[in-house]
Amino acid sequence: MVRTVGLDAGLSDEKADALVIAVNEITTNAVVHGRPPAVLRVWTSADDVLCEVRDAGHGIDDEFAGQVLPVPDSVGGRGLWLARVLCDNLDIGRDGESAVSLRMAA
């Protein structure tokens, strides 16, 4: 669904695939580390595809999470980093819920 929305909004195949990978990483984090329900919202603007993943967990405490690639021998911890690298913008919500927003420019 994310790929279809992205392509319909004018993303290239490469950008649409990158967005799918990023959304997969963030939704996996919500399911594995968050609290149900995990919800994905996807919408478009004139120039962007926006995706938001929310769950009922307490959220991500580290506002710099995913800014630096974890050390090679760490288990996990690469999802936020990968999503940041793949998307044009990634924001971590600070409103008492767990929310991560991704933006990919068309």
Short mmCIF file of C-alpha atoms in Angstrom, two decimals:
data_model
loop_
_atom_site.label_atom_id
_atom_site.label_comp_id
_atom_site.label_asym_id
_atom_site.label_seq_id
_atom_site.Cartn_x
_atom_site.Cartn_y
_atom_site.Cartn_z
CA MET A 1 0.00 0.00 0.00
CA VAL A 2 2.82 2.43 0.88
CA ARG A 3 4.54 1.77 -2.45
CA THR A 4 1.32 2.27 -4.41
CA VAL A 5 0.54 5.56 -2.66
CA GLY A 6 4.12 6.70 -3.21
CA LEU A 7 4.10 5.87 -6.91
CA ASP A 8 0.68 7.49 -7.36
CA ALA A 9 2.08 10.63 -5.66
CA GLY A 10 4.98 10.82 -8.11
CA LEU A 11 7.79 9.07 -6.25
CA SER A 12 10.32 7.27 -8.41
CA ASP A 13 10.53 3.48 -8.09
CA GLU A 14 13.71 3.91 -6.03
CA LYS A 15 12.15 6.42 -3.63
CA ALA A 16 8.96 4.37 -3.29
CA ASP A 17 11.00 1.27 -2.44
CA ALA A 18 13.10 3.24 0.06
CA LEU A 19 9.93 4.50 1.74
CA VAL A 20 8.57 0.96 1.99
CA ILE A 21 11.76 -0.20 3.73
CA ALA A 22 11.70 2.78 6.11
CA VAL A 23 8.03 2.28 7.00
CA ASN A 24 8.66 -1.44 7.53
CA GLU A 25 11.47 -0.64 9.99
CA ILE A 26 9.36 1.83 11.95
CA THR A 27 6.22 -0.33 12.03
CA THR A 28 8.31 -3.31 13.13
CA ASN A 29 9.68 -1.18 15.98
CA ALA A 30 6.14 -0.23 16.97
CA VAL A 31 5.01 -3.86 17.05
CA VAL A 32 8.13 -5.22 18.79
CA HIS A 33 8.91 -2.40 21.22
CA GLY A 34 5.64 -0.47 21.52
CA ARG A 35 2.19 -1.24 22.88
CA PRO A 36 -0.87 -2.13 20.81
CA PRO A 37 -2.47 -0.80 18.84
CA ALA A 38 0.11 0.17 16.24
CA VAL A 39 -1.38 2.41 13.56
CA LEU A 40 0.04 3.48 10.22
CA ARG A 41 -1.34 6.57 8.48
CA VAL A 42 -0.25 7.52 4.97
CA TRP A 43 -1.17 10.66 3.09
CA THR A 44 0.16 12.91 0.37
CA SER A 45 0.58 16.61 -0.13
CA ALA A 46 1.45 18.42 -3.34
CA ASP A 47 5.14 17.57 -2.96
CA ASP A 48 5.43 14.81 -0.35
CA VAL A 49 4.37 11.41 0.86
CA LEU A 50 3.92 11.40 4.62
CA CYS A 51 3.73 8.34 6.84
CA GLU A 52 3.09 8.28 10.56
CA VAL A 53 3.40 5.25 12.81
CA ARG A 54 1.85 5.48 16.29
CA ASP A 55 1.47 3.02 19.11
CA ALA A 56 0.28 3.27 22.70
CA GLY A 57 3.75 2.89 24.18
CA HIS A 58 5.62 5.59 26.09
CA GLY A 59 7.59 6.63 23.03
CA ILE A 60 11.25 7.04 22.22
CA ASP A 61 13.08 8.84 24.99
CA ASP A 62 16.22 9.68 23.03
CA GLU A 63 15.47 12.55 20.67
CA PHE A 64 18.68 11.74 18.81
CA ALA A 65 17.80 8.07 18.31
CA GLY A 66 18.93 6.85 14.94
CA GLN A 67 21.30 9.75 14.31
CA VAL A 68 24.40 7.54 14.49
CA LEU A 69 24.88 4.01 13.15
CA PRO A 70 25.13 1.56 16.08
CA VAL A 71 28.36 -0.31 16.61
CA PRO A 72 28.74 -3.35 14.33
CA ASP A 73 28.41 -5.99 17.07
CA SER A 74 25.22 -4.55 18.60
CA VAL A 75 22.02 -6.54 18.25
CA GLY A 76 19.36 -4.42 16.62
CA GLY A 77 19.22 -0.66 16.82
CA ARG A 78 19.50 0.02 13.12
CA GLY A 79 15.86 0.57 12.17
CA LEU A 80 15.62 4.26 13.07
CA TRP A 81 19.04 4.92 11.59
CA LEU A 82 18.10 3.20 8.33
CA ALA A 83 14.77 5.04 8.13
CA ARG A 84 16.58 8.37 8.69
CA VAL A 85 19.04 7.56 5.90
CA LEU A 86 16.34 6.48 3.45
CA CYS A 87 13.80 9.27 3.99
CA ASP A 88 14.02 13.00 3.46
CA ASN A 89 12.87 13.61 7.03
CA LEU A 90 12.11 11.60 10.16
CA ASP A 91 10.55 13.14 13.26
CA ILE A 92 10.06 11.48 16.62
CA GLY A 93 6.89 12.71 18.33
CA ARG A 94 7.06 14.11 21.84
CA ASP A 95 3.37 14.23 22.74
CA GLY A 96 3.16 11.43 25.32
CA GLU A 97 2.62 8.72 22.72
CA SER A 98 5.00 6.84 20.51
CA ALA A 99 4.89 8.52 17.11
CA VAL A 100 7.37 8.53 14.27
CA SER A 101 6.71 10.52 11.11
CA LEU A 102 8.47 9.96 7.81
CA ARG A 103 8.51 12.28 4.79
CA MET A 104 9.63 11.51 1.27
CA ALA A 105 9.66 14.30 -1.30
CA ALA A 106 8.15 13.53 -4.69
#
